[in-house]
mmCIF file of C-alpha atoms in Angstrom:
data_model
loop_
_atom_site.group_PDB
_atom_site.id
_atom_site.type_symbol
_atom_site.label_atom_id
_atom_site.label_comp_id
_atom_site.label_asym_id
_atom_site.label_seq_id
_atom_site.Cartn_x
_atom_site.Cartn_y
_atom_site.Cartn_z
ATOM 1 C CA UNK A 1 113.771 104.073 98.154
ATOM 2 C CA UNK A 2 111.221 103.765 95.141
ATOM 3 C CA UNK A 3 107.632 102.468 96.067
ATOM 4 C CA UNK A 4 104.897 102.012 93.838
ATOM 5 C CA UNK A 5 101.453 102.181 95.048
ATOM 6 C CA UNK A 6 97.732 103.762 94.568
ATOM 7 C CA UNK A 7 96.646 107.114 94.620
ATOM 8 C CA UNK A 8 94.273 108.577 97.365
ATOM 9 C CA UNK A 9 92.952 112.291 97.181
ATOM 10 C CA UNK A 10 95.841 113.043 99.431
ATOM 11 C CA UNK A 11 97.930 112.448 96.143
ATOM 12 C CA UNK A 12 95.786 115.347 94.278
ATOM 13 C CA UNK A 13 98.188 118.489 94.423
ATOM 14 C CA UNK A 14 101.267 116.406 92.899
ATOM 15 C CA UNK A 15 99.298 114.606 90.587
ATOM 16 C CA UNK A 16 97.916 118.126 88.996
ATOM 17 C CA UNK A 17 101.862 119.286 89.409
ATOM 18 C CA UNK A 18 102.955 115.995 87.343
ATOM 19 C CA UNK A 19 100.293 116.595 84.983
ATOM 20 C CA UNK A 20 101.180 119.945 83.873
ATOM 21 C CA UNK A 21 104.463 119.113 84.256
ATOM 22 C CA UNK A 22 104.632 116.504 81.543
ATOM 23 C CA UNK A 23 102.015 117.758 78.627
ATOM 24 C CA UNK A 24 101.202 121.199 77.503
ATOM 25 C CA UNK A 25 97.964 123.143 78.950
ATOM 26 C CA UNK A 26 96.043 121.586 75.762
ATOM 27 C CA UNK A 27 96.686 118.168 76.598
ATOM 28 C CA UNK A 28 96.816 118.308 79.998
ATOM 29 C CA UNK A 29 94.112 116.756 82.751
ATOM 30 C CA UNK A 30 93.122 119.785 84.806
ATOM 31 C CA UNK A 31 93.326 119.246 88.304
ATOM 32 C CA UNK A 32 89.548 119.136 88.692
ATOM 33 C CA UNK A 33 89.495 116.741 85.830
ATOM 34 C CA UNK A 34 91.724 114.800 87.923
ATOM 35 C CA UNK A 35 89.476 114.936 91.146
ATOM 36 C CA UNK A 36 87.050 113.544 89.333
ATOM 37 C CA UNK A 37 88.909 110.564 88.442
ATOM 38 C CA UNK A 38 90.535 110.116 91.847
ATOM 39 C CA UNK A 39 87.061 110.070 93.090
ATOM 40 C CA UNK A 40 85.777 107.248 90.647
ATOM 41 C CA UNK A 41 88.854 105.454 90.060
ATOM 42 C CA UNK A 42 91.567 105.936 92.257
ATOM 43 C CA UNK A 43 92.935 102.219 92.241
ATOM 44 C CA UNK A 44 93.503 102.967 88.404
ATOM 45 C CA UNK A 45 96.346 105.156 89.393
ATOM 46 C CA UNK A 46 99.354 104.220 89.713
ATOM 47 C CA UNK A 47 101.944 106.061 91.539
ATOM 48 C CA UNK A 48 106.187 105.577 91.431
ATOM 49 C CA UNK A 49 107.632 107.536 94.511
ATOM 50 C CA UNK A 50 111.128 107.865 95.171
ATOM 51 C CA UNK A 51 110.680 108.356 98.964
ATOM 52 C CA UNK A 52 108.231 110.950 99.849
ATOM 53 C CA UNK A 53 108.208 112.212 96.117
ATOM 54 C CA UNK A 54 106.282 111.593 93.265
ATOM 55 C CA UNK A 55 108.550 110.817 89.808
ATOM 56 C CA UNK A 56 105.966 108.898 87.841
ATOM 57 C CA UNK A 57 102.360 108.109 87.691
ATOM 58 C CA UNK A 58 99.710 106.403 84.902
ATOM 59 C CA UNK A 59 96.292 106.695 85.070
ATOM 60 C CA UNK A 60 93.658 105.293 83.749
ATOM 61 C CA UNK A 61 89.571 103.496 83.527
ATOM 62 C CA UNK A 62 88.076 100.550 82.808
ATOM 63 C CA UNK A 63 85.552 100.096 80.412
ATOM 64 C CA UNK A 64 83.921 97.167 77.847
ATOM 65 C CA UNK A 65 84.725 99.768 75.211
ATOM 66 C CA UNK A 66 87.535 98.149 73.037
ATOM 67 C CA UNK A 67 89.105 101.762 71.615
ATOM 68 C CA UNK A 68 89.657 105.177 73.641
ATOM 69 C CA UNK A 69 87.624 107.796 72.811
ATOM 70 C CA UNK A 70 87.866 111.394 73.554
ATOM 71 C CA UNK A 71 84.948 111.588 75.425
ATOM 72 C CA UNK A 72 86.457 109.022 78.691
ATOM 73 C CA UNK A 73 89.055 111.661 79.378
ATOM 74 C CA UNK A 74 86.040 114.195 81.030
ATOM 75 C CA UNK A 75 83.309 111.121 81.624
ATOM 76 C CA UNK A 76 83.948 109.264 84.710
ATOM 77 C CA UNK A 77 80.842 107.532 84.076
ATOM 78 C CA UNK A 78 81.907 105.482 81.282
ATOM 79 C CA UNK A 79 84.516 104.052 84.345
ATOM 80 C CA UNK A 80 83.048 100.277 84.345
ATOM 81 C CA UNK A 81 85.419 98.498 87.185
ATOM 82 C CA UNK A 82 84.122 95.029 85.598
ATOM 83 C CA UNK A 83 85.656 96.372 82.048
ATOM 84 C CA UNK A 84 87.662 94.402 79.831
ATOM 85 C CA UNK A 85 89.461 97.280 78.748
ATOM 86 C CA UNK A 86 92.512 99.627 81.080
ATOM 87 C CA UNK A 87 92.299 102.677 79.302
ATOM 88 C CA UNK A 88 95.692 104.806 79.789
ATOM 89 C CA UNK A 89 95.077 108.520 79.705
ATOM 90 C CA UNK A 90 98.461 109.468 81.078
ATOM 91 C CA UNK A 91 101.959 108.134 81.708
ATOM 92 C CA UNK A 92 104.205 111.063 83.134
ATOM 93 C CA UNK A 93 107.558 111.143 84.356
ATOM 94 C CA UNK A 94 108.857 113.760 86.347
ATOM 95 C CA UNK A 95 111.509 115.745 83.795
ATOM 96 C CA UNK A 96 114.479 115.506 86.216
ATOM 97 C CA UNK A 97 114.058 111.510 86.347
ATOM 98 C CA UNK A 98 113.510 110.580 82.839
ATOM 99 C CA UNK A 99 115.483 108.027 81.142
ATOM 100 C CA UNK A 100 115.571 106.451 84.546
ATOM 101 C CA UNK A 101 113.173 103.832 83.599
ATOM 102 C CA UNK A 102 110.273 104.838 85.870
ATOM 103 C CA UNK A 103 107.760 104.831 83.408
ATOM 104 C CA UNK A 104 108.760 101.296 82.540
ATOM 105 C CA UNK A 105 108.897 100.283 86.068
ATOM 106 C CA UNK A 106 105.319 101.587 86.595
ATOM 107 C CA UNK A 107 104.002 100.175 83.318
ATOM 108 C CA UNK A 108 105.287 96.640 84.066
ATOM 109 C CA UNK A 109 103.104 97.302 87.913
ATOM 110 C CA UNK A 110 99.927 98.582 85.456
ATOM 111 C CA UNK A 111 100.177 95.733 82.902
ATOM 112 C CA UNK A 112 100.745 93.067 85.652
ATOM 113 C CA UNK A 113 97.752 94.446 87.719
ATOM 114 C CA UNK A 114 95.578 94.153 84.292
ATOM 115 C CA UNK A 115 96.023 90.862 83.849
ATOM 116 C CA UNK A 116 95.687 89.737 87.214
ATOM 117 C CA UNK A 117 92.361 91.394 87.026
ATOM 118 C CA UNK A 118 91.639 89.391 84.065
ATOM 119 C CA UNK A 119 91.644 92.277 81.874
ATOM 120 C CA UNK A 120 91.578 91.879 77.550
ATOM 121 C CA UNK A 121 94.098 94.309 77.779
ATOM 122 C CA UNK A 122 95.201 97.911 77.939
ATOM 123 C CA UNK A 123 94.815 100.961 75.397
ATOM 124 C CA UNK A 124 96.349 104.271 75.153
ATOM 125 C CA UNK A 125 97.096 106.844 72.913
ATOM 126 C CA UNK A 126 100.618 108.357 72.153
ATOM 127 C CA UNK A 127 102.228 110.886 69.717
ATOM 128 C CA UNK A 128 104.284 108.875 67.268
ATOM 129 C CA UNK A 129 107.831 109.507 68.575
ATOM 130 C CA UNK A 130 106.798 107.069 71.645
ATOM 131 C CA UNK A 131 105.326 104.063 69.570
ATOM 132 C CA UNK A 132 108.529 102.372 70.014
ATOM 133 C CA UNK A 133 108.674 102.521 73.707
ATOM 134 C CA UNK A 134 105.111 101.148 74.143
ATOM 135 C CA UNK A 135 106.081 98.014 71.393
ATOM 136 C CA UNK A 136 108.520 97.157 74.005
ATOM 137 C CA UNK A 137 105.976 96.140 76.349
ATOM 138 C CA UNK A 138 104.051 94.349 73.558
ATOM 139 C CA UNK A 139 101.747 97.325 72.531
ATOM 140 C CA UNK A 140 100.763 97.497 68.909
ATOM 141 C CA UNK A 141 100.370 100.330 66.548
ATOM 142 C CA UNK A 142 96.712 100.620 65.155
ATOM 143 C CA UNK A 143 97.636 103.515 63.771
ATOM 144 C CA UNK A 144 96.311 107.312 63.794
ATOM 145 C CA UNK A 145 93.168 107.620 65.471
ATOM 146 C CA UNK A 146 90.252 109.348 65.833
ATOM 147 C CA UNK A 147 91.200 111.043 68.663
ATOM 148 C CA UNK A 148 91.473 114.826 68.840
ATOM 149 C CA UNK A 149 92.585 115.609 72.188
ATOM 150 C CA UNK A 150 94.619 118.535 72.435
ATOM 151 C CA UNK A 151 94.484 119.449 69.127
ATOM 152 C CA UNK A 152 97.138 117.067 67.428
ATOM 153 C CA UNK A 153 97.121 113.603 66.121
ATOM 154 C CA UNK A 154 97.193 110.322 68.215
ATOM 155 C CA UNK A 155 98.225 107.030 67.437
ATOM 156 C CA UNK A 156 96.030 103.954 69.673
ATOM 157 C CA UNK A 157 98.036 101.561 70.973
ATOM 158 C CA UNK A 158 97.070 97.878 72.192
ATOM 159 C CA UNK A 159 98.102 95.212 74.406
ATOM 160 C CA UNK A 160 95.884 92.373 73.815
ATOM 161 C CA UNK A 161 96.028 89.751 76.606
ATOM 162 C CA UNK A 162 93.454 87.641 74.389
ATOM 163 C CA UNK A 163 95.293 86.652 71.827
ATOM 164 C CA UNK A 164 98.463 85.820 74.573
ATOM 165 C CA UNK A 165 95.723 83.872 76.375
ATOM 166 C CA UNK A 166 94.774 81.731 72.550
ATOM 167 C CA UNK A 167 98.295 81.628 71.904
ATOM 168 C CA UNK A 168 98.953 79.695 75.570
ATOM 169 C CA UNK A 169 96.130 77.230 75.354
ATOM 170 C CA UNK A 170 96.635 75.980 71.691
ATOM 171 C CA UNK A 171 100.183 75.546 70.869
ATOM 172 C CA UNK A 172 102.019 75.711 67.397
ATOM 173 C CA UNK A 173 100.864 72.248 65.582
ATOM 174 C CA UNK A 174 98.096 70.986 67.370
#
C-alpha cells in the first residue's frame, strides 16, 4: 500500500540512503546536510512509501527568493516558511521503482500542497534530459543557470501559480 506523507528525523537514515542512491557523491545532499534540513524544514519533505519502505521523496524550502541559488542547498537559514517560493533540491526515486510513476505521484502531493499554501510557485533545477518530465506538470524551461552544483550545468525550472491565478480571474476577451 503506497502512502505519502512528511518526513520526521526518524526518516533520516533512508533519506541519506535515497540520496546517494539517486545522484552521484558530487551532487548528492550529505546526510548531515540533510539533518539540517529535517531540522528546519521537515514539512517540506515529502515522502512516497510503499508500505514500510521508502521509493520516493522531494525536498525542498521556502523562500521570497524567486530563482535557486547554490547557496540554499547548505543554508537553512534562507528557509522563510512565509516564502512565496518551494524550492526543489531533490526528487529521487528509488532505482528498482522507476518508471512506476512515483515521482509524479509525489510531485502532484508537492505542487498541490504549494498552492494550497498560497505559494507563487515552485523552482528546481534539473539536467536537461528531464526538462520534459517537469513540462508535464506545467514547469517551464528558463534555461541554463547559474547554478554550479556538482560541477555540471543546470537548467531552472518554474511553475508559476501567478500567472494561473491572472489567467483565472480575467478571462480571454474581457
Amino acid at each position: 500500500m503506497q502512502m505519502i506523507r512528511h518526513a520526521d528525523m526518524s526518516d533520516l537514515d533512508a533519506l541519506a540512503a535515497l540520496e546517494s542512491e539517486c545522484f552521484p557523491p558530487a551532487e548528492a545532499a550529505s546526510r548531515d546536510a540533510i539533518a539540517d534540513r529535517l531540522r528546519t524544514y521537515a514539512d517540506h519533505f515529502w515522502l512516497l512509501f510503499d508500505d514500510d519502505r521508502l521509493t520516493a521523496a522531494i525536498n525542498g524550502m521556502v523562500t521570497d527568493e524567486p530563482d535557486l541559488v547554490d547557496a540554499m542547498y547548505a543554508d537553512t537559514s534562507m528557509h522563510d516558511e512565509r516564502g512565496a517560493w518551494q524550492m526543489l533540491f531533490s526528487v529521487c526515486t528509488d532505482p528498482g521503482s522507476r518508471r512506476e510513476r512515483r515521482a509524479s505521484r509525489l510531485m502532484r502531493s508537492v505542487i498541490e500542497d504549494a498552492r494550497g499554501a498560497g505559494r507563487d510557485g515552485l523552482v528546481l533545477t534539473c539536467k536537461e534530459p528531464l526538462i520534459g518530465f517537469y513540462e508535464r506538470f506545467g514547469y517551464r524551461d528558463e534555461g541554463v543557470c547559474g547554478s554550479r552544483h556538482g560541477g555540471v550545468a543546470w537548467h531552472q525550472v518554474r511553475l508559476d501559480f501567478r500567472r494561473e491565478r491572472r489567467q483565472s480571474c480575467c478571462p480571454q476577451g474581457r
